[in-house]
Tab-separated table of C-alpha atoms in Angstrom:
chain	number	residue	atom	x	y	z
M	1	MET	CA	44.184	128.416	67.742
M	2	THR	CA	43.911	124.956	68.973
M	3	VAL	CA	42.154	122.952	65.648
M	4	ARG	CA	41.142	119.183	66.159
M	5	TYR	CA	40.772	117.935	62.422
M	6	GLY	CA	40.838	114.073	60.465
M	7	PRO	CA	41.714	113.759	56.877
M	8	ARG	CA	40.739	116.253	54.340
M	9	THR	CA	38.479	114.864	51.602
M	10	SER	CA	37.240	117.784	49.842
M	11	GLY	CA	37.748	121.639	49.761
M	12	HIS	CA	34.702	121.712	51.932
M	13	ALA	CA	34.902	121.540	56.118
M	14	THR	CA	32.366	121.305	58.828
M	15	ILE	CA	33.477	123.459	61.517
M	16	LEU	CA	31.847	123.498	64.755
M	17	VAL	CA	32.661	126.352	67.025
M	18	HIS	CA	31.858	125.856	71.051
M	19	GLY	CA	30.342	128.275	73.446
M	20	ALA	CA	31.395	130.600	76.461
M	21	ALA	CA	31.021	127.694	79.105
M	22	GLY	CA	32.601	124.564	77.346
M	23	THR	CA	35.371	123.491	74.398
M	24	TRP	CA	35.372	121.337	71.625
M	25	THR	CA	34.219	118.396	74.007
M	26	THR	CA	30.384	119.465	74.072
M	27	TRP	CA	30.315	118.239	70.116
M	28	THR	CA	31.290	114.688	71.102
M	29	PRO	CA	27.409	113.779	71.605
M	30	LEU	CA	26.420	114.799	68.556
M	31	ILE	CA	29.249	113.554	66.917
M	32	GLU	CA	28.293	110.025	68.209
M	33	ALA	CA	24.688	110.709	67.200
M	34	ALA	CA	26.054	111.031	63.726
M	35	ARG	CA	28.285	107.917	64.248
M	36	ARG	CA	25.170	105.750	65.402
M	37	ALA	CA	22.875	106.909	62.769
M	38	GLY	CA	25.176	105.702	60.215
M	39	ARG	CA	26.210	109.029	59.124
M	40	ARG	CA	29.752	110.330	57.480
M	41	SER	CA	30.962	113.454	59.067
M	42	PRO	CA	34.268	114.337	56.771
M	43	ASN	CA	36.356	117.038	57.284
M	44	VAL	CA	35.117	118.254	60.428
M	45	LEU	CA	37.035	120.971	62.265
M	46	LEU	CA	36.821	121.513	65.807
M	47	VAL	CA	38.206	124.433	66.925
M	48	GLU	CA	38.977	126.079	70.350
M	49	LEU	CA	38.530	129.675	70.581
M	50	PRO	CA	41.082	131.943	72.184
M	51	GLY	CA	40.666	132.115	76.231
M	52	TRP	CA	39.155	128.403	76.201
M	53	GLY	CA	40.776	124.988	76.138
M	54	ASP	CA	44.260	124.800	74.930
M	55	THR	CA	43.844	127.688	73.333
M	56	PRO	CA	45.277	130.919	75.191
M	57	LEU	CA	44.465	134.619	74.997
M	58	PRO	CA	46.418	136.656	72.675
M	59	ASP	CA	48.882	137.861	74.736
M	60	ARG	CA	48.610	141.470	73.374
M	61	PRO	CA	45.053	142.985	72.825
M	62	LEU	CA	46.062	144.813	70.254
M	63	ARG	CA	47.846	143.607	66.869
M	64	ASN	CA	48.148	145.709	64.159
M	65	GLY	CA	45.827	148.281	65.407
M	66	LYS	CA	43.274	146.179	65.734
M	67	ASP	CA	41.588	144.403	69.002
M	68	SER	CA	42.307	140.844	68.808
M	69	ARG	CA	40.038	139.949	71.227
M	70	THR	CA	36.452	140.760	69.682
M	71	ILE	CA	33.837	138.512	67.597
M	72	ASP	CA	35.023	139.556	64.343
M	73	ALA	CA	39.157	138.754	65.140
M	74	TYR	CA	37.772	135.104	66.472
M	75	ALA	CA	35.567	134.787	63.699
M	76	ARG	CA	38.462	135.675	61.496
M	77	ALA	CA	40.627	133.358	63.170
M	78	VAL	CA	38.603	130.456	62.078
M	79	ALA	CA	38.356	131.647	58.555
M	80	ASP	CA	42.048	131.666	58.511
M	81	ALA	CA	42.338	128.407	60.207
M	82	ALA	CA	39.832	126.381	57.865
M	83	ARG	CA	42.059	128.147	54.820
M	84	ALA	CA	45.801	127.206	56.294
M	85	LEU	CA	44.319	123.622	56.505
M	86	GLY	CA	43.241	123.542	52.787
M	87	HIS	CA	39.413	124.338	52.943
M	88	ARG	CA	37.698	126.857	50.529
M	89	GLU	CA	34.460	127.112	51.802
M	90	TRP	CA	32.531	125.312	55.299
M	91	THR	CA	29.397	124.982	56.401
M	92	VAL	CA	29.935	126.244	60.454
M	93	THR	CA	27.770	125.393	63.542
M	94	GLY	CA	28.014	127.164	67.009
M	95	HIS	CA	26.879	126.559	69.967
M	96	SER	CA	25.896	129.365	72.431
M	97	LEU	CA	28.604	132.117	72.058
M	98	GLY	CA	29.448	130.033	69.196
M	99	GLY	CA	26.654	130.512	66.914
M	100	VAL	CA	27.262	134.290	67.501
M	101	ILE	CA	30.699	133.151	65.931
M	102	ALA	CA	29.118	131.292	63.134
M	103	LEU	CA	26.598	133.919	62.082
M	104	HIS	CA	29.639	136.614	62.012
M	105	LEU	CA	31.279	134.456	59.724
M	106	ALA	CA	28.653	134.124	57.551
M	107	ALA	CA	28.159	137.656	57.384
M	108	ILE	CA	31.674	138.863	56.351
M	109	GLU	CA	32.492	135.315	54.448
M	110	PRO	CA	29.352	135.364	52.690
M	111	VAL	CA	30.995	133.276	49.602
M	112	ALA	CA	32.810	130.494	51.771
M	113	THR	CA	29.877	130.239	54.532
M	114	ARG	CA	27.429	127.885	52.488
M	115	ALA	CA	24.939	127.119	55.844
M	116	VAL	CA	25.156	127.815	59.539
M	117	GLY	CA	23.406	125.846	62.327
M	118	LEU	CA	22.648	127.440	65.602
M	119	VAL	CA	22.761	125.432	68.822
M	120	SER	CA	21.410	127.524	71.521
M	121	ALA	CA	22.579	130.418	70.316
M	122	THR	CA	23.051	133.384	72.523
M	123	THR	CA	21.601	136.081	70.378
M	124	PHE	CA	19.726	139.475	71.327
M	125	ALA	CA	18.167	138.405	74.525
M	126	VAL	CA	21.794	137.695	76.329
M	127	MET	CA	23.467	140.853	74.558
M	128	ASP	CA	20.693	142.988	75.372
M	129	ALA	CA	21.167	141.445	79.334
M	130	ALA	CA	25.169	141.905	79.088
M	131	ALA	CA	24.712	145.711	78.322
M	132	HIS	CA	21.860	146.188	80.587
M	133	PRO	CA	22.014	143.446	83.339
M	134	VAL	CA	19.989	144.752	86.384
M	135	ARG	CA	17.204	146.397	84.008
M	136	ARG	CA	16.809	143.010	82.106
M	137	PHE	CA	17.513	140.429	84.901
M	138	VAL	CA	13.964	139.490	84.987
M	139	SER	CA	13.935	138.390	81.389
M	140	LEU	CA	16.985	136.137	81.990
M	141	PRO	CA	17.934	135.338	85.443
M	142	ALA	CA	19.888	132.637	84.989
M	143	TYR	CA	22.438	134.339	82.717
M	144	VAL	CA	22.636	137.860	84.698
M	145	GLY	CA	23.073	135.771	87.957
M	146	LEU	CA	26.232	133.449	85.972
M	147	LEU	CA	27.391	136.870	84.504
M	148	VAL	CA	27.496	137.902	88.353
M	149	VAL	CA	29.618	134.912	89.715
M	150	MET	CA	31.848	135.000	86.621
M	151	ARG	CA	32.867	138.244	87.451
M	152	VAL	CA	33.374	137.720	91.040
M	153	PHE	CA	35.739	134.610	89.891
M	154	ALA	CA	37.461	136.529	87.123
M	155	PRO	CA	40.018	138.467	88.848
M	156	LEU	CA	40.773	134.977	91.042
M	157	GLY	CA	43.082	133.394	88.045
M	158	ASP	CA	43.673	129.773	89.106
M	159	THR	CA	42.167	130.122	92.453
M	160	ALA	CA	38.660	130.163	90.471
M	161	SER	CA	39.736	126.699	89.332
M	162	ARG	CA	40.724	125.147	92.381
M	163	LEU	CA	37.263	126.502	94.092
M	164	LEU	CA	35.003	125.052	91.880
M	165	GLY	CA	37.223	121.906	92.421
M	166	TRP	CA	36.260	122.483	95.781
M	167	LEU	CA	32.772	122.665	95.211
M	168	ASP	CA	32.921	119.708	92.880
M	169	ARG	CA	33.724	117.465	95.567
M	170	ARG	CA	31.486	118.525	98.089
M	171	GLY	CA	28.886	117.573	95.487
M	172	MET	CA	27.228	121.262	94.744
M	173	LEU	CA	28.414	121.584	91.116
M	174	PRO	CA	25.186	119.476	90.025
M	175	ALA	CA	23.059	122.744	91.689
M	176	ILE	CA	25.327	125.143	90.134
M	177	VAL	CA	24.849	124.476	86.694
M	178	SER	CA	21.160	123.065	87.069
M	179	PRO	CA	19.968	126.288	85.239
M	180	LEU	CA	21.810	125.028	82.147
M	181	PHE	CA	19.812	121.736	81.340
M	182	ALA	CA	16.290	121.027	81.704
M	183	GLN	CA	16.414	117.721	83.380
M	184	PRO	CA	19.839	118.280	85.328
M	185	SER	CA	19.165	114.652	87.714
M	186	ARG	CA	19.796	113.410	83.994
M	187	ILE	CA	23.177	114.885	82.964
M	188	PRO	CA	25.861	112.515	83.813
M	189	VAL	CA	28.349	113.796	86.542
M	190	SER	CA	31.626	113.519	84.103
M	191	VAL	CA	29.177	116.456	82.170
M	192	THR	CA	29.082	118.770	85.112
M	193	ARG	CA	32.673	118.190	85.669
M	194	ALA	CA	33.647	118.939	82.556
M	195	LEU	CA	31.696	122.120	82.391
M	196	ALA	CA	33.273	123.399	85.403
M	197	ALA	CA	36.895	122.317	84.432
M	198	GLU	CA	36.339	124.048	80.953
M	199	VAL	CA	34.722	127.440	82.752
M	200	ARG	CA	36.847	130.232	82.166
M	201	PRO	CA	35.469	133.620	84.427
M	202	ARG	CA	37.868	136.263	82.547
M	203	THR	CA	36.863	135.084	79.484
M	204	PHE	CA	33.355	134.113	79.953
M	205	VAL	CA	32.799	137.995	80.985
M	206	MET	CA	35.251	139.247	78.053
M	207	ALA	CA	32.923	137.833	75.361
M	208	SER	CA	29.661	138.892	77.366
M	209	ASP	CA	31.539	142.664	77.092
M	210	GLU	CA	32.224	141.959	73.552
M	211	ALA	CA	28.365	140.880	73.103
M	212	ALA	CA	27.092	144.084	75.053
M	213	ARG	CA	28.528	146.409	72.172
M	214	TYR	CA	27.963	143.701	69.009
M	215	PRO	CA	25.904	145.291	66.220
M	216	ALA	CA	24.229	142.092	65.154
M	217	ALA	CA	20.981	143.940	63.672
M	218	GLU	CA	23.422	145.869	61.405
M	219	LEU	CA	25.397	142.570	60.228
M	220	TRP	CA	23.102	139.710	60.303
M	221	ALA	CA	21.031	141.274	58.166
M	222	GLY	CA	23.476	140.987	54.866
M	223	ILE	CA	23.350	136.980	55.616
M	224	ARG	CA	22.037	134.931	52.576
M	225	CYS	CA	22.939	131.547	53.116
M	226	PRO	CA	20.254	129.399	55.125
M	227	VAL	CA	20.756	129.447	58.847
M	228	ARG	CA	18.571	126.512	61.087
M	229	SER	CA	18.848	126.973	64.646
M	230	VAL	CA	17.606	124.531	67.400
M	231	HIS	CA	17.297	125.529	71.125
M	232	GLY	CA	15.373	123.879	74.281
M	233	GLU	CA	12.316	125.114	75.469
M	234	HIS	CA	13.614	125.846	78.854
M	235	ASP	CA	16.922	127.192	77.592
M	236	ALA	CA	17.831	130.114	80.215
M	237	PHE	CA	20.042	132.068	77.746
M	238	VAL	CA	17.181	132.492	74.914
M	239	ALA	CA	14.207	133.825	74.785
M	240	ALA	CA	11.312	133.978	72.029
M	241	SER	CA	11.694	137.325	70.892
M	242	ASP	CA	15.463	135.644	69.717
M	243	ASP	CA	13.737	133.583	67.153
M	244	GLU	CA	11.404	136.308	66.154
M	245	ARG	CA	14.166	138.917	65.186
M	246	LEU	CA	16.485	136.366	63.680
M	247	ALA	CA	13.420	135.544	61.168
M	248	GLU	CA	13.303	139.194	60.397
M	249	LEU	CA	16.867	139.587	59.530
M	250	ILE	CA	17.575	136.815	57.712
M	251	GLU	CA	15.613	135.633	54.639
M	252	ASP	CA	16.395	131.900	54.965
M	253	TYR	CA	15.919	131.074	58.551
M	254	SER	CA	13.887	128.731	60.277
M	255	VAL	CA	13.999	127.194	63.824
M	256	THR	CA	13.082	124.321	65.883
M	257	VAL	CA	12.256	124.177	69.676
M	258	LEU	CA	13.199	120.623	71.367
M	259	PRO	CA	10.990	120.219	74.417
M	260	GLY	CA	13.177	118.046	76.548
M	261	SER	CA	15.864	120.663	76.164
M	262	GLY	CA	17.731	123.570	77.947
M	263	HIS	CA	20.757	125.556	76.677
M	264	PHE	CA	22.789	122.120	75.647
M	265	ALA	CA	20.440	121.040	72.908
M	266	GLN	CA	23.463	118.630	71.467
M	267	ILE	CA	24.381	116.981	75.087
M	268	GLU	CA	20.684	116.608	76.226
M	269	GLU	CA	18.887	115.852	73.062
M	270	PRO	CA	22.042	114.944	70.591
M	271	ALA	CA	19.883	112.742	67.944
M	272	LEU	CA	17.396	115.681	67.870
M	273	THR	CA	19.668	118.038	67.553
M	274	LEU	CA	21.172	116.512	64.411
M	275	GLN	CA	18.163	116.085	62.791
M	276	ALA	CA	16.861	119.577	63.226
M	277	LEU	CA	19.972	120.772	61.657
M	278	SER	CA	19.894	118.192	58.946
M	279	ASP	CA	19.008	120.671	56.195
M	280	VAL	CA	22.395	122.704	56.406
M	281	ALA	CA	23.873	119.446	57.729
M	282	GLU	CA	23.796	118.130	54.225
M	283	VAL	CA	25.559	120.762	52.311
M	284	ASN	CA	28.492	119.217	50.921
M	285	GLY	CA	28.022	115.776	52.795
M	286	TYR	CA	28.140	117.043	56.426
M	287	PHE	CA	26.665	114.556	58.342
M	288	SER	CA	25.261	113.098	55.430
M	289	PRO	CA	23.997	109.150	55.106
M	290	ARG	CA	26.547	106.779	54.004
M	291	SER	CA	26.593	106.204	50.449
């Protein structure tokens, strides 16, 4: 697993986990917002999950008799990476699929996981839609439509990247990615191009298939650390019922809804996203004010 990190100043890490349509770079607006606000961010680990960015998919689906491409395997790989870098505990924040990884990490590592931040986390509604795309199309049409496109692209390999490049050169990418943002016209072209370059159809489909069979309610009911969630009011991948179900399961849970944001809250409203996460962000100095 590829991990980008700076000097270690303590045994507590700040782990940022990207989603299924991005890499570590999706966190740069949030990090920049913290810098502008004069908030220090020590011990930040920016991970790239297997199958995205510079981290390849495991060469064998099975290792030691266990599936190496599951949510559980990915979460354990994140924990192993943090410990390999000398950290004993962490605050973990995840975007989209990364939010599921963060919650799973809190469930399986209750002592080491001090707090969880969720940014536009794809939880119950997406899991239901992944399991029953036809039946759930009306509730999450943007996600189901994207899943259909990714299933078409997945067998194409490198051809998919070339096709996305062709669409980019003809100015068609903004229209394709517009459901991800509340105000697509405000999103720089560089961002849409980066999303196109970072999308991995094969791993997106694999992640969706894994989400469809993930026992979220069973596992997340045991989470005891603080969980703070933020997502856009116009997030096409998050339903109001997600907030309700998470609040029922997790004792210390709260959510902030941003009116001017879609599925990439940390890109559209980085300062407000940072503020919404300040409760968990200040656990052991994560993005805390400079002393």
